[in-house]
mmCIF file of C-alpha atoms in Angstrom:
data_model
loop_
_atom_site.group_PDB
_atom_site.id
_atom_site.type_symbol
_atom_site.label_atom_id
_atom_site.label_comp_id
_atom_site.label_asym_id
_atom_site.label_seq_id
_atom_site.Cartn_x
_atom_site.Cartn_y
_atom_site.Cartn_z
ATOM 1 C CA MET X 1394 -16.742 -15.519 4.242
ATOM 2 C CA ILE X 1395 -17.461 -12.314 6.174
ATOM 3 C CA LEU X 1396 -14.744 -10.335 7.958
ATOM 4 C CA VAL X 1397 -16.046 -7.716 10.400
ATOM 5 C CA TYR X 1398 -14.021 -5.014 12.196
ATOM 6 C CA VAL X 1399 -16.195 -2.514 14.119
ATOM 7 C CA ASP X 1400 -18.254 -0.951 11.286
ATOM 8 C CA ASP X 1401 -16.139 -2.214 8.359
ATOM 9 C CA ILE X 1402 -17.103 -5.442 6.570
ATOM 10 C CA VAL X 1403 -15.305 -7.450 3.890
ATOM 11 C CA LEU X 1404 -17.161 -10.121 1.912
ATOM 12 C CA GLY X 1405 -15.291 -12.843 0.059
ATOM 13 C CA GLY X 1406 -16.305 -15.930 -1.878
ATOM 14 C CA THR X 1407 -16.536 -17.686 -5.226
ATOM 15 C CA ASP X 1408 -20.274 -17.136 -5.796
ATOM 16 C CA ILE X 1409 -20.956 -13.546 -6.857
ATOM 17 C CA GLU X 1410 -24.746 -14.060 -6.636
ATOM 18 C CA GLU X 1411 -24.472 -15.191 -3.012
ATOM 19 C CA ILE X 1412 -22.299 -12.156 -2.220
ATOM 20 C CA THR X 1413 -24.876 -9.857 -3.839
ATOM 21 C CA ARG X 1414 -27.712 -11.425 -1.826
ATOM 22 C CA THR X 1415 -25.721 -11.072 1.389
ATOM 23 C CA LYS X 1416 -25.050 -7.397 0.710
ATOM 24 C CA SER X 1417 -28.742 -6.803 0.020
ATOM 25 C CA MET X 1418 -29.700 -8.525 3.279
ATOM 26 C CA LEU X 1419 -27.168 -6.483 5.294
ATOM 27 C CA ASP X 1420 -28.307 -3.266 3.636
ATOM 28 C CA ALA X 1421 -31.936 -4.009 4.533
ATOM 29 C CA LYS X 1422 -31.009 -4.574 8.188
ATOM 30 C CA PHE X 1423 -28.278 -1.994 8.787
ATOM 31 C CA SER X 1424 -28.288 0.373 5.755
ATOM 32 C CA ILE X 1425 -24.684 -0.314 4.686
ATOM 33 C CA LYS X 1426 -22.644 1.516 2.059
ATOM 34 C CA ASP X 1427 -21.157 -0.637 -0.712
ATOM 35 C CA LEU X 1428 -17.629 0.568 -1.541
ATOM 36 C CA GLY X 1429 -17.141 -1.937 -4.353
ATOM 37 C CA THR X 1430 -14.104 -4.146 -4.887
ATOM 38 C CA LEU X 1431 -11.764 -4.288 -1.892
ATOM 39 C CA LYS X 1432 -8.783 -1.953 -2.302
ATOM 40 C CA TYR X 1433 -7.865 -0.770 1.210
ATOM 41 C CA PHE X 1434 -8.687 -2.220 4.624
ATOM 42 C CA LEU X 1435 -7.061 -1.489 8.025
ATOM 43 C CA GLY X 1436 -3.772 -0.407 6.453
ATOM 44 C CA PHE X 1437 -3.715 -3.250 3.915
ATOM 45 C CA GLU X 1438 -3.685 -2.372 0.222
ATOM 46 C CA VAL X 1439 -5.201 -5.004 -2.089
ATOM 47 C CA ALA X 1440 -4.402 -5.042 -5.810
ATOM 48 C CA ARG X 1441 -5.746 -7.525 -8.350
ATOM 49 C CA ARG X 1442 -3.510 -8.590 -11.236
ATOM 50 C CA THR X 1443 -3.582 -11.275 -13.870
ATOM 51 C CA GLN X 1444 -1.126 -13.298 -11.740
ATOM 52 C CA GLY X 1445 -3.324 -13.129 -8.632
ATOM 53 C CA ILE X 1446 -3.988 -10.892 -5.625
ATOM 54 C CA CYS X 1447 -1.219 -8.744 -4.111
ATOM 55 C CA ILE X 1448 -1.465 -7.471 -0.532
ATOM 56 C CA CYS X 1449 0.916 -4.839 0.858
ATOM 57 C CA GLN X 1450 1.094 -2.080 3.504
ATOM 58 C CA ARG X 1451 2.883 0.616 1.510
ATOM 59 C CA LYS X 1452 0.964 3.612 2.882
ATOM 60 C CA TYR X 1453 1.261 2.306 6.446
ATOM 61 C CA ALA X 1454 5.032 1.803 6.067
ATOM 62 C CA LEU X 1455 5.581 5.256 4.542
ATOM 63 C CA ASN X 1456 3.510 6.918 7.279
ATOM 64 C CA LEU X 1457 5.610 5.151 9.920
ATOM 65 C CA ILE X 1458 8.886 6.172 8.267
ATOM 66 C CA THR X 1459 7.668 9.774 8.009
ATOM 67 C CA TYR X 1460 6.458 9.791 11.629
ATOM 68 C CA VAL X 1461 9.883 8.712 12.905
ATOM 69 C CA GLY X 1462 11.621 11.249 10.629
ATOM 70 C CA LEU X 1463 13.585 8.830 8.446
ATOM 71 C CA LEU X 1464 12.059 9.736 5.082
ATOM 72 C CA GLY X 1465 15.362 11.258 3.953
ATOM 73 C CA ALA X 1466 17.583 8.589 5.535
ATOM 74 C CA LYS X 1467 19.764 6.225 3.516
ATOM 75 C CA PRO X 1468 18.036 2.844 3.047
ATOM 76 C CA TYR X 1469 19.649 -0.391 4.233
ATOM 77 C CA ALA X 1470 19.850 -3.635 2.262
ATOM 78 C CA THR X 1471 19.044 -5.958 5.197
ATOM 79 C CA PRO X 1472 16.515 -5.701 8.080
ATOM 80 C CA MET X 1473 19.239 -6.489 10.643
ATOM 81 C CA GLN X 1474 23.013 -6.402 10.744
ATOM 82 C CA PRO X 1475 24.506 -9.813 9.871
ATOM 83 C CA HIS X 1476 25.706 -11.962 12.791
ATOM 84 C CA LEU X 1477 24.219 -9.544 15.341
ATOM 85 C CA HIS X 1478 23.550 -11.209 18.706
ATOM 86 C CA LEU X 1479 21.273 -9.060 20.865
ATOM 87 C CA HIS X 1480 21.124 -9.382 24.649
ATOM 88 C CA GLN X 1481 19.772 -7.460 27.632
ATOM 89 C CA ALA X 1482 23.046 -5.712 28.513
ATOM 90 C CA PHE X 1483 23.482 -4.484 24.934
ATOM 91 C CA GLY X 1484 23.865 -0.691 25.275
ATOM 92 C CA ILE X 1485 22.598 1.952 27.717
ATOM 93 C CA PRO X 1486 18.969 1.811 28.993
ATOM 94 C CA ILE X 1487 16.756 4.538 27.507
ATOM 95 C CA SER X 1488 14.526 6.742 29.642
ATOM 96 C CA GLU X 1489 11.527 6.792 27.261
ATOM 97 C CA SER X 1490 10.912 3.068 26.889
ATOM 98 C CA SER X 1491 7.353 3.735 25.672
ATOM 99 C CA THR X 1492 8.781 5.143 22.428
ATOM 100 C CA TYR X 1493 10.539 1.843 21.779
ATOM 101 C CA ARG X 1494 7.391 -0.140 22.569
ATOM 102 C CA ARG X 1495 5.282 1.963 20.171
ATOM 103 C CA LEU X 1496 7.848 1.478 17.415
ATOM 104 C CA LEU X 1497 7.934 -2.298 17.898
ATOM 105 C CA GLY X 1498 4.140 -2.479 18.019
ATOM 106 C CA ARG X 1499 3.882 -0.737 14.653
ATOM 107 C CA LEU X 1500 6.618 -2.894 13.165
ATOM 108 C CA LEU X 1501 4.817 -5.978 14.465
ATOM 109 C CA TYR X 1502 1.715 -4.964 12.485
ATOM 110 C CA LEU X 1503 3.872 -4.743 9.344
ATOM 111 C CA THR X 1504 4.942 -8.381 9.684
ATOM 112 C CA HIS X 1505 1.510 -9.391 8.346
ATOM 113 C CA THR X 1506 2.786 -8.663 4.826
ATOM 114 C CA ARG X 1507 6.546 -8.205 5.331
ATOM 115 C CA LEU X 1508 7.676 -11.680 6.337
ATOM 116 C CA GLU X 1509 11.375 -10.821 5.935
ATOM 117 C CA ILE X 1510 11.326 -8.452 8.939
ATOM 118 C CA ALA X 1511 9.572 -10.957 11.231
ATOM 119 C CA TYR X 1512 12.853 -12.352 12.609
ATOM 120 C CA ALA X 1513 14.317 -8.920 13.412
ATOM 121 C CA VAL X 1514 11.070 -7.699 15.016
ATOM 122 C CA SER X 1515 10.788 -10.926 17.018
ATOM 123 C CA LYS X 1516 14.317 -10.504 18.392
ATOM 124 C CA LEU X 1517 13.785 -6.839 19.265
ATOM 125 C CA SER X 1518 10.444 -7.605 20.944
ATOM 126 C CA GLN X 1519 12.270 -9.609 23.603
ATOM 127 C CA PHE X 1520 13.600 -6.378 25.137
ATOM 128 C CA LEU X 1521 10.359 -4.420 25.572
ATOM 129 C CA ALA X 1522 10.717 -4.379 29.362
ATOM 130 C CA ASN X 1523 14.173 -2.754 29.448
ATOM 131 C CA PRO X 1524 15.195 -1.440 26.010
ATOM 132 C CA THR X 1525 18.558 0.220 25.415
ATOM 133 C CA ASP X 1526 19.836 2.750 22.907
ATOM 134 C CA LYS X 1527 21.342 -0.086 20.849
ATOM 135 C CA HIS X 1528 17.984 -1.840 20.655
ATOM 136 C CA MET X 1529 16.401 1.436 19.504
ATOM 137 C CA LEU X 1530 19.012 1.866 16.773
ATOM 138 C CA ASP X 1531 18.343 -1.658 15.553
ATOM 139 C CA GLY X 1532 14.617 -0.872 15.456
ATOM 140 C CA LEU X 1533 15.348 2.186 13.302
ATOM 141 C CA HIS X 1534 17.559 -0.062 11.175
ATOM 142 C CA VAL X 1535 14.451 -2.093 10.283
ATOM 143 C CA LEU X 1536 12.659 1.104 9.230
ATOM 144 C CA LYS X 1537 15.569 2.098 6.986
ATOM 145 C CA TYR X 1538 15.354 -1.319 5.380
ATOM 146 C CA LEU X 1539 11.626 -0.810 4.742
ATOM 147 C CA LYS X 1540 12.426 2.494 3.035
ATOM 148 C CA ASN X 1541 14.299 0.487 0.404
ATOM 149 C CA ASN X 1542 10.996 -0.942 -0.913
ATOM 150 C CA PRO X 1543 7.921 0.102 1.115
ATOM 151 C CA GLY X 1544 5.480 -1.405 -1.384
ATOM 152 C CA GLN X 1545 6.719 -4.974 -1.143
ATOM 153 C CA GLY X 1546 4.104 -7.473 -0.002
ATOM 154 C CA LEU X 1547 2.553 -10.897 -0.534
ATOM 155 C CA LEU X 1548 1.325 -12.305 -3.844
ATOM 156 C CA PHE X 1549 -1.356 -14.995 -3.779
ATOM 157 C CA ARG X 1550 -1.167 -16.524 -7.249
ATOM 158 C CA SER X 1551 -4.369 -17.483 -9.041
ATOM 159 C CA SER X 1552 -2.606 -20.466 -10.669
ATOM 160 C CA SER X 1553 -1.231 -21.832 -7.384
ATOM 161 C CA ALA X 1554 -2.004 -25.469 -6.610
ATOM 162 C CA LEU X 1555 -4.065 -26.392 -3.530
ATOM 163 C CA ARG X 1556 -1.148 -28.204 -1.898
ATOM 164 C CA LEU X 1557 -0.379 -27.535 1.759
ATOM 165 C CA THR X 1558 3.336 -27.610 2.642
ATOM 166 C CA GLY X 1559 4.957 -26.901 6.016
ATOM 167 C CA PHE X 1560 8.526 -26.174 7.060
ATOM 168 C CA SER X 1561 10.081 -25.983 10.515
ATOM 169 C CA LYS X 1562 13.499 -25.388 12.031
ATOM 170 C CA SER X 1563 15.066 -24.667 15.384
ATOM 171 C CA ASP X 1564 18.363 -23.119 16.359
ATOM 172 C CA ARG X 1565 20.453 -24.295 19.279
ATOM 173 C CA ARG X 1566 20.444 -22.046 22.352
ATOM 174 C CA ALA X 1567 20.760 -18.867 20.295
ATOM 175 C CA CYS X 1568 19.476 -16.557 23.068
ATOM 176 C CA PRO X 1569 22.513 -15.379 25.095
ATOM 177 C CA ASP X 1570 20.342 -14.413 28.100
ATOM 178 C CA THR X 1571 18.201 -17.543 28.605
ATOM 179 C CA ARG X 1572 20.142 -20.074 26.482
ATOM 180 C CA ARG X 1573 16.841 -21.171 24.967
ATOM 181 C CA SER X 1574 16.302 -22.229 21.386
ATOM 182 C CA THR X 1575 13.892 -20.564 18.971
ATOM 183 C CA SER X 1576 11.546 -22.659 16.869
ATOM 184 C CA ASP X 1577 10.266 -21.405 13.499
ATOM 185 C CA ILE X 1578 7.416 -22.751 11.340
ATOM 186 C CA CYS X 1579 5.772 -21.628 8.100
ATOM 187 C CA PHE X 1580 3.023 -23.053 5.882
ATOM 188 C CA PHE X 1581 2.445 -22.600 2.158
ATOM 189 C CA LEU X 1582 -0.732 -23.183 0.169
ATOM 190 C CA GLY X 1583 0.784 -23.917 -3.200
ATOM 191 C CA ASP X 1584 3.339 -21.145 -3.806
ATOM 192 C CA SER X 1585 1.738 -18.670 -1.368
ATOM 193 C CA ILE X 1586 2.708 -18.427 2.288
ATOM 194 C CA ILE X 1587 -0.380 -18.326 4.508
ATOM 195 C CA SER X 1588 0.927 -18.778 8.074
ATOM 196 C CA TRP X 1589 4.191 -18.392 9.969
ATOM 197 C CA LYS X 1590 5.369 -18.296 13.562
ATOM 198 C CA SER X 1591 8.563 -17.919 15.562
ATOM 199 C CA LYS X 1592 8.628 -18.793 19.257
ATOM 200 C CA LYS X 1593 11.251 -19.234 21.928
ATOM 201 C CA LEU X 1594 11.064 -22.729 23.415
ATOM 202 C CA VAL X 1595 10.154 -23.218 27.067
ATOM 203 C CA VAL X 1596 12.783 -25.879 27.755
ATOM 204 C CA ILE X 1597 16.540 -25.605 27.348
ATOM 205 C CA SER X 1598 17.990 -28.189 24.969
ATOM 206 C CA ARG X 1599 21.254 -29.943 25.712
ATOM 207 C CA SER X 1600 21.957 -31.112 22.171
ATOM 208 C CA SER X 1601 21.145 -30.221 18.573
ATOM 209 C CA SER X 1602 18.958 -33.342 18.339
ATOM 210 C CA GLU X 1603 16.776 -32.109 21.214
ATOM 211 C CA ALA X 1604 16.561 -28.674 19.619
ATOM 212 C CA GLU X 1605 15.378 -30.121 16.314
ATOM 213 C CA TYR X 1606 12.876 -32.330 18.120
#
C-alpha cells in the first residue's frame, strides 16, 4: 500500500522485499529520500511496541494548546460538561466567528486519534455559522481536557484477531433546535477501532423505535 500526500510518501506491507523494490523504483524515477521506519507523518506520531503499533497526535495537541494560551490552565477530566444540551441561542454571539471555526477545524483533525472527543467536537461543529461565547468556552473546555493527557492515542494490537465487529446507536430527538436524532456507528477489527461516524438524521422520528431503525 502506498499513501501519497504532496511530496511525502508512506509505504506499508507485509513483504519487505517488495517494499525495497518499490523504493528503488521510485528513487530511480523521482530521486526520493528514504527516511526509514515511519515515525511522524502529517501530525501523526507512530510508535512500534511489542503489543503493536500506537498512533497519537501529542505534538499537534500540545502546539494547539500552546497556541490558544492554555498551557498553564487546569486540566478537565471530561471533554464536555455532563448533561450539557447545546443550542443556537446558548450565550451571546461572538464578533470573531472565524476564531471559533479555526479552533473547531483543528479539534476535528484531532478526532482521528482521539475518539473520546468526537462527540463534543461534533456537537460544537453544529454552530459554526453563528457561534456564541458559550460555544467558545465549551471548545476551550475540550482543549483543557486534552491537556490532561495529550499523548493518548490508538493502539493497533499485533495479536488482534481479524474479526470485523460493528456497533450502532441512535438517540431520540436530542437536538433542541431541529428535534432530529443523531446516529452513531463504529467498527472494530479485532480489538482495534478502525472507523467511526456520527451524523444527524435527515428525518424527524416520532418514536424511539423509528430512531433505532
